[in-house]
Coordinates of C-alpha atoms in Angstrom, one line a residue:
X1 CA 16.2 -25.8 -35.0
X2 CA 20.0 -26.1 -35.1
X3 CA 21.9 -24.8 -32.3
X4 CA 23.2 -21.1 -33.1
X5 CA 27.0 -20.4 -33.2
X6 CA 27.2 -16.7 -34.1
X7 CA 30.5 -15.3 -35.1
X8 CA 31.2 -11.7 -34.2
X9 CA 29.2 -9.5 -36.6
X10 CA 32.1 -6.8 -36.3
X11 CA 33.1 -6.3 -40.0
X12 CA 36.7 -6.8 -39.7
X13 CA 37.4 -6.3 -35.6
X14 CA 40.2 -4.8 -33.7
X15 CA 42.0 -7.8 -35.0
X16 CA 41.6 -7.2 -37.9
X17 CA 41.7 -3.3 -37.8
X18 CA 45.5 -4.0 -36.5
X19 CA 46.6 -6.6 -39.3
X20 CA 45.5 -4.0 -41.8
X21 CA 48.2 -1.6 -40.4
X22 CA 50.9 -4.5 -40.9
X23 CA 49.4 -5.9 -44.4
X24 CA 49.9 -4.0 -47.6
X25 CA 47.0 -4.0 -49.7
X26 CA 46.3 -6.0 -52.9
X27 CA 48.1 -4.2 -55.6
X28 CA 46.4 -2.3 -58.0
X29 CA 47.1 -4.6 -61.1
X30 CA 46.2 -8.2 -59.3
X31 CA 42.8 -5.8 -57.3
X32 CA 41.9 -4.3 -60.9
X33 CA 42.0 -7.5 -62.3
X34 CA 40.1 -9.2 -59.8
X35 CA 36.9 -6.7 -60.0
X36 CA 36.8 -6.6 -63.7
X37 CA 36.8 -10.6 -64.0
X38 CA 33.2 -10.2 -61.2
X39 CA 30.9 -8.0 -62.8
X40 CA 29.1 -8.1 -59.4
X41 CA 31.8 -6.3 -57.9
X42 CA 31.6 -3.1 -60.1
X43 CA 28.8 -2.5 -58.9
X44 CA 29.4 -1.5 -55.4
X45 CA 30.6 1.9 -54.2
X46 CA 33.9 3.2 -53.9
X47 CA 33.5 3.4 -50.0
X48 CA 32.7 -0.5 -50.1
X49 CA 35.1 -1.3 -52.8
X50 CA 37.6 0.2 -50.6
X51 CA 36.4 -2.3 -47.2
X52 CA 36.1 -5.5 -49.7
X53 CA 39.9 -4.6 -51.0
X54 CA 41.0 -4.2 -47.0
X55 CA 38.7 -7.9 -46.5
X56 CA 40.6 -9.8 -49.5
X57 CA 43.7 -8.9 -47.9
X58 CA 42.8 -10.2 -44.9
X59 CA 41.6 -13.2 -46.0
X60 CA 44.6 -14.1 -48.4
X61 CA 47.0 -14.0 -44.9
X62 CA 44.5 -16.1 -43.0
X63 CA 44.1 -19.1 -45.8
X64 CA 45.9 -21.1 -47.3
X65 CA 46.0 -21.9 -51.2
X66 CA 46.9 -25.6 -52.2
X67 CA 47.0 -26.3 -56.0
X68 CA 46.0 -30.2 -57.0
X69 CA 46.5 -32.3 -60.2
X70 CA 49.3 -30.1 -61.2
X71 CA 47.8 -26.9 -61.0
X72 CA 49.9 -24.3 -60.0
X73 CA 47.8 -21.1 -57.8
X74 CA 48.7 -17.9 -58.8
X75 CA 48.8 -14.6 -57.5
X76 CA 45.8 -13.6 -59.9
X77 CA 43.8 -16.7 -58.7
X78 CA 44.2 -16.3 -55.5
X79 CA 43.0 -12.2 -55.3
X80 CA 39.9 -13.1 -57.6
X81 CA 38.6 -16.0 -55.2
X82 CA 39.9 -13.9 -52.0
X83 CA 37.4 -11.1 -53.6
X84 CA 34.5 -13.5 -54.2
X85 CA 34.6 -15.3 -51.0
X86 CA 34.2 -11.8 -49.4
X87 CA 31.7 -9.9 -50.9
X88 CA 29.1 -12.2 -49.1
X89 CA 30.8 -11.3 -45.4
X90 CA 31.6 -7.5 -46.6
X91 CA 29.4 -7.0 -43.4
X92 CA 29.1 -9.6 -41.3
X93 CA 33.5 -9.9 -40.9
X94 CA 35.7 -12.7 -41.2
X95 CA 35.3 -14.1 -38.3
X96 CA 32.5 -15.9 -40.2
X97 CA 35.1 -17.6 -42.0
X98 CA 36.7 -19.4 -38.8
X99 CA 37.3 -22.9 -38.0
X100 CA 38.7 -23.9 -41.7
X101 CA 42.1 -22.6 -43.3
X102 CA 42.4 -24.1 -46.5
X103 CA 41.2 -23.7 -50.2
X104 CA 42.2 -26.7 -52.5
X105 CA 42.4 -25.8 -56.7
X106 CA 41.9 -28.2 -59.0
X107 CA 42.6 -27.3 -62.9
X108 CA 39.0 -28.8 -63.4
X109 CA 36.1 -30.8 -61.8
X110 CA 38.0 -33.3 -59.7
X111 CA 36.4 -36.9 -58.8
X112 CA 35.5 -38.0 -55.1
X113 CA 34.4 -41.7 -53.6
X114 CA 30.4 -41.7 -53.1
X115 CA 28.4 -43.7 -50.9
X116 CA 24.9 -43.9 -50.3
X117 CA 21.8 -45.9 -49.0
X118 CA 19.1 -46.7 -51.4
X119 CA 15.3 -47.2 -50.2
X120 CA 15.3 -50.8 -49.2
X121 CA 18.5 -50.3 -47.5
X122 CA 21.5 -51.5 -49.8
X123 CA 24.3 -49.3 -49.6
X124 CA 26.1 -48.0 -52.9
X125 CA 29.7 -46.6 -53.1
X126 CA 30.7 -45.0 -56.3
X127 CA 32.4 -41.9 -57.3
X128 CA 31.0 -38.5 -58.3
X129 CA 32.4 -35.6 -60.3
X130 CA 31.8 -32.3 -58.6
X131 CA 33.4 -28.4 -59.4
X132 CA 33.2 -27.3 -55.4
X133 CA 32.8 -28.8 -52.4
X134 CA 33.2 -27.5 -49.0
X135 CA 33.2 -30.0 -45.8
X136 CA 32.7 -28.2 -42.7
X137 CA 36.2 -27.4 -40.3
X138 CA 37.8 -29.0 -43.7
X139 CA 39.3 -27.0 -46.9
X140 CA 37.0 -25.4 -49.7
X141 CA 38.0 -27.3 -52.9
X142 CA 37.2 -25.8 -56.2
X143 CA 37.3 -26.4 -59.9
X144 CA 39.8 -23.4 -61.2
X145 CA 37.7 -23.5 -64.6
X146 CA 34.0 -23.7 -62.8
X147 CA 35.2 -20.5 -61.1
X148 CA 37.3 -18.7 -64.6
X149 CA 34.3 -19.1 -66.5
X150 CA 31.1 -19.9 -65.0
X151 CA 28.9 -22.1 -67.0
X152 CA 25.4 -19.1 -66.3
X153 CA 25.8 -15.2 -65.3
X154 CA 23.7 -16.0 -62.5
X155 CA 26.4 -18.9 -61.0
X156 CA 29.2 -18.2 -58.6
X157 CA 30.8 -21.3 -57.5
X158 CA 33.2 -19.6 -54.8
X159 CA 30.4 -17.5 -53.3
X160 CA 28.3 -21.0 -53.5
X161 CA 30.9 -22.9 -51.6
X162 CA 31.3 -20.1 -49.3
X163 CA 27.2 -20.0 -48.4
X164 CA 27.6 -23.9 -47.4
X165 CA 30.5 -22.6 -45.2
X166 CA 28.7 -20.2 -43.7
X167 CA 25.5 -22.8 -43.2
X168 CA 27.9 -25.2 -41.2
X169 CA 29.1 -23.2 -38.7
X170 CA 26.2 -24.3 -36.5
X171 CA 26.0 -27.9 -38.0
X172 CA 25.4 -30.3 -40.6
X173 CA 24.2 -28.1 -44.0
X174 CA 20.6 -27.5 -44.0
X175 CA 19.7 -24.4 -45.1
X176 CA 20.1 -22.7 -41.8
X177 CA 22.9 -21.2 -40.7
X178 CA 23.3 -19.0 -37.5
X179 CA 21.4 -15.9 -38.2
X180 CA 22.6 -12.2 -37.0
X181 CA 20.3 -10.2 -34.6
X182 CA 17.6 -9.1 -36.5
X183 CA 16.8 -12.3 -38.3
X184 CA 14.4 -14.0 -37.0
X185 CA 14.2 -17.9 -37.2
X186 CA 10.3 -18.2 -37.6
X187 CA 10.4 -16.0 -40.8
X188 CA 13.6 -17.5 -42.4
X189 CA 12.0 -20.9 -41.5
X190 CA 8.9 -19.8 -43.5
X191 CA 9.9 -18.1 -46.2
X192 CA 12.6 -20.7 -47.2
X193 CA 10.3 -23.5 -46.4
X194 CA 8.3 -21.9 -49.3
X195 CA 10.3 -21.5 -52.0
X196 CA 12.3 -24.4 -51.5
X197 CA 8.6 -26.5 -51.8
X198 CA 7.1 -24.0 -54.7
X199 CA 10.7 -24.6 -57.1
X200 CA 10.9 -28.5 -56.3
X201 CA 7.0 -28.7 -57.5
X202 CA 8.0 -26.9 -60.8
X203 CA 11.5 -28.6 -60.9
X204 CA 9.3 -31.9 -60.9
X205 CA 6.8 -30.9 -62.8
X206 CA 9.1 -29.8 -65.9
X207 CA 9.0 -26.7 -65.8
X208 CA 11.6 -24.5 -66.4
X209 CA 12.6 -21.8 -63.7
X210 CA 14.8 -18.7 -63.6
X211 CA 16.9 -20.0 -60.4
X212 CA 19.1 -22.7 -61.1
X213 CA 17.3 -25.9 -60.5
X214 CA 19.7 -27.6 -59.0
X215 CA 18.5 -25.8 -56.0
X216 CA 15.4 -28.0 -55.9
X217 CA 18.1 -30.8 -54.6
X218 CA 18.1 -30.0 -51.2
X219 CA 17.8 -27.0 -48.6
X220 CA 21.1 -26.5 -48.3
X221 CA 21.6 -25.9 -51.7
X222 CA 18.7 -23.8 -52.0
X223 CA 20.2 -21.6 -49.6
X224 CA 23.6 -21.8 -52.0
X225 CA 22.1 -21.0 -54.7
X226 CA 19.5 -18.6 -53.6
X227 CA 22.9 -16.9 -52.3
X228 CA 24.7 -17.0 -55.5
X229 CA 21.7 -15.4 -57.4
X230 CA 21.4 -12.8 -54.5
X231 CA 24.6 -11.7 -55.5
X232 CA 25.2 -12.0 -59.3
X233 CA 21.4 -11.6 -60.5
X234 CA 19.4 -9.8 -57.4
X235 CA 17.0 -9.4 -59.9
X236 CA 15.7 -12.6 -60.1
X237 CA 15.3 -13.8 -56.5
X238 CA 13.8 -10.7 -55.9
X239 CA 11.1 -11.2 -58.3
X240 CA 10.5 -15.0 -58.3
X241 CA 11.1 -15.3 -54.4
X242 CA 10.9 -11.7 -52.6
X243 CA 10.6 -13.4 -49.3
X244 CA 14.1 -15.1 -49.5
X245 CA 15.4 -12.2 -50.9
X246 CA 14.3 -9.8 -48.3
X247 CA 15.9 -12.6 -45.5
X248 CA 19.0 -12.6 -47.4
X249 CA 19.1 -9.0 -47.7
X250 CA 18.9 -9.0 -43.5
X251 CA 21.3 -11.8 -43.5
X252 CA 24.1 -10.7 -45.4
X253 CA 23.4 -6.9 -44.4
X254 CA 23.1 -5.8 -48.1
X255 CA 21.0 -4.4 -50.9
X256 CA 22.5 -5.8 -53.7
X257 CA 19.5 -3.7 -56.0
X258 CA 20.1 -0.6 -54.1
X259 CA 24.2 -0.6 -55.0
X260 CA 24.7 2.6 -57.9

């Protein structure tokens, strides 16, 4: 079992509570904009609309926005991904987000050195094309166009990047991040355990599956992906894997299903 770094599960904090004061809100055009480009979004209430508006603003005066390859971050990209990255700590608070500051933008997928060790032990280094990746106490990087226009409805590539965020805060990516009070680590053990074993046999086998296979790669991507589909399609991880969506459901402190 890793060892557990909780964050504070204050949504928002004194701190906070007091920047709010000082910061203006999003504006209504660049806000508007942002929920109609994440269908997700509309589906929430007013009351929590309202909190995840007060969250996004927050966020955008804690990161930092970096564009790469000649891209140049606007105001528009910045609110949409500020509102993505915090519908999944609506509840759980910012503080989640500590210990990195920056988000990197590429127009595109962007290409990074690979290196790995085969079975008999010869070591490979390569490069890789990739539309998100997030190191822990490093920045988020992220395709502009993987995020603009996801390539399924049930794919979100900031929320994704965001899930392997959360999953490092207590060490390497593995599927297990620190859990609030009221998760238990035997159960989330279990029912992950699971459904990451039950999708890799179909994966393998050929079959074809609802959640995006790519989940089958490796725990920690299961738990990115499973958190992805929590959020876009709840539907789906509900019915194929109701364990992991119940543990999600404690985890993130929402009902995605139950929103009007």
């Amino acid at each position: 079992m890793k060892p557990s770094r909780k964050p504070s599960t204050n949504p928002g904090g004194w701190k906070n509570l007091f920047a709010r004061f000082r910061r203006p809100p999003l504006t209504d055009d660049l806000w508007g904009a942002a929920v109609d480009a994440t269908p997700y979004a509309r589906h929430l209430s007013a009351a929590d609309l309202q909190r995840l508006r007060a969250l996004a603003t927050d966020f955008l005066h804690a990161k930092t926005f970096e564009g790469a390859a000649g891209l140049q971050v606007t105001e528009t990209m910045r609110a949409l991904i500020a509102l993505r990255a915090c519908i999944p700590v609506l509840n759980l608070g910012l503080d989640w987000y500590d210990g990195w500051a920056g988000i990197v933008l590429y127009p595109a997928d962007f290409r990074v050195p690979e290196e790995y060790e085969d079975e008999v032990g010869v070591v490979h280094r390569g490069q890789s094309d990739l539309c998100g990746q997030s190191l822990a106490q490093g920045p988020m990087v992220l395709s502009w166009q993987a995020v603009e226009h996801a390539p399924a409805p049930d794919q979100d590539l900031v929320i994704h990047e965001c899930a392997h965020k959360l999953d490092t805060l207590n060490g390497p990516a593995d599927g297990f991040p620190p859990l609030p009070a009221g998760v238990g680590a035997a159960p989330w053990t279990r029912d992950f355990t699971a459904a990451f074993a039950d999708l890799r046999q179909a994966v393998e086998a050929g079959h074809e599956t609802r959640l995006d296979p790519y989940a089958a790669e490796h725990p920690a991507e299961f738990f990115a992906v499973a958190s992805e589909t929590f959020f876009t399609r709840p539907s789906i991880l509900r019915e194929d894997y109701p364990a992991v969506y119940r543990q999600l459901s404690l985890f993130y402190r929402q009902e995605p299903l139950a929103t009007p």
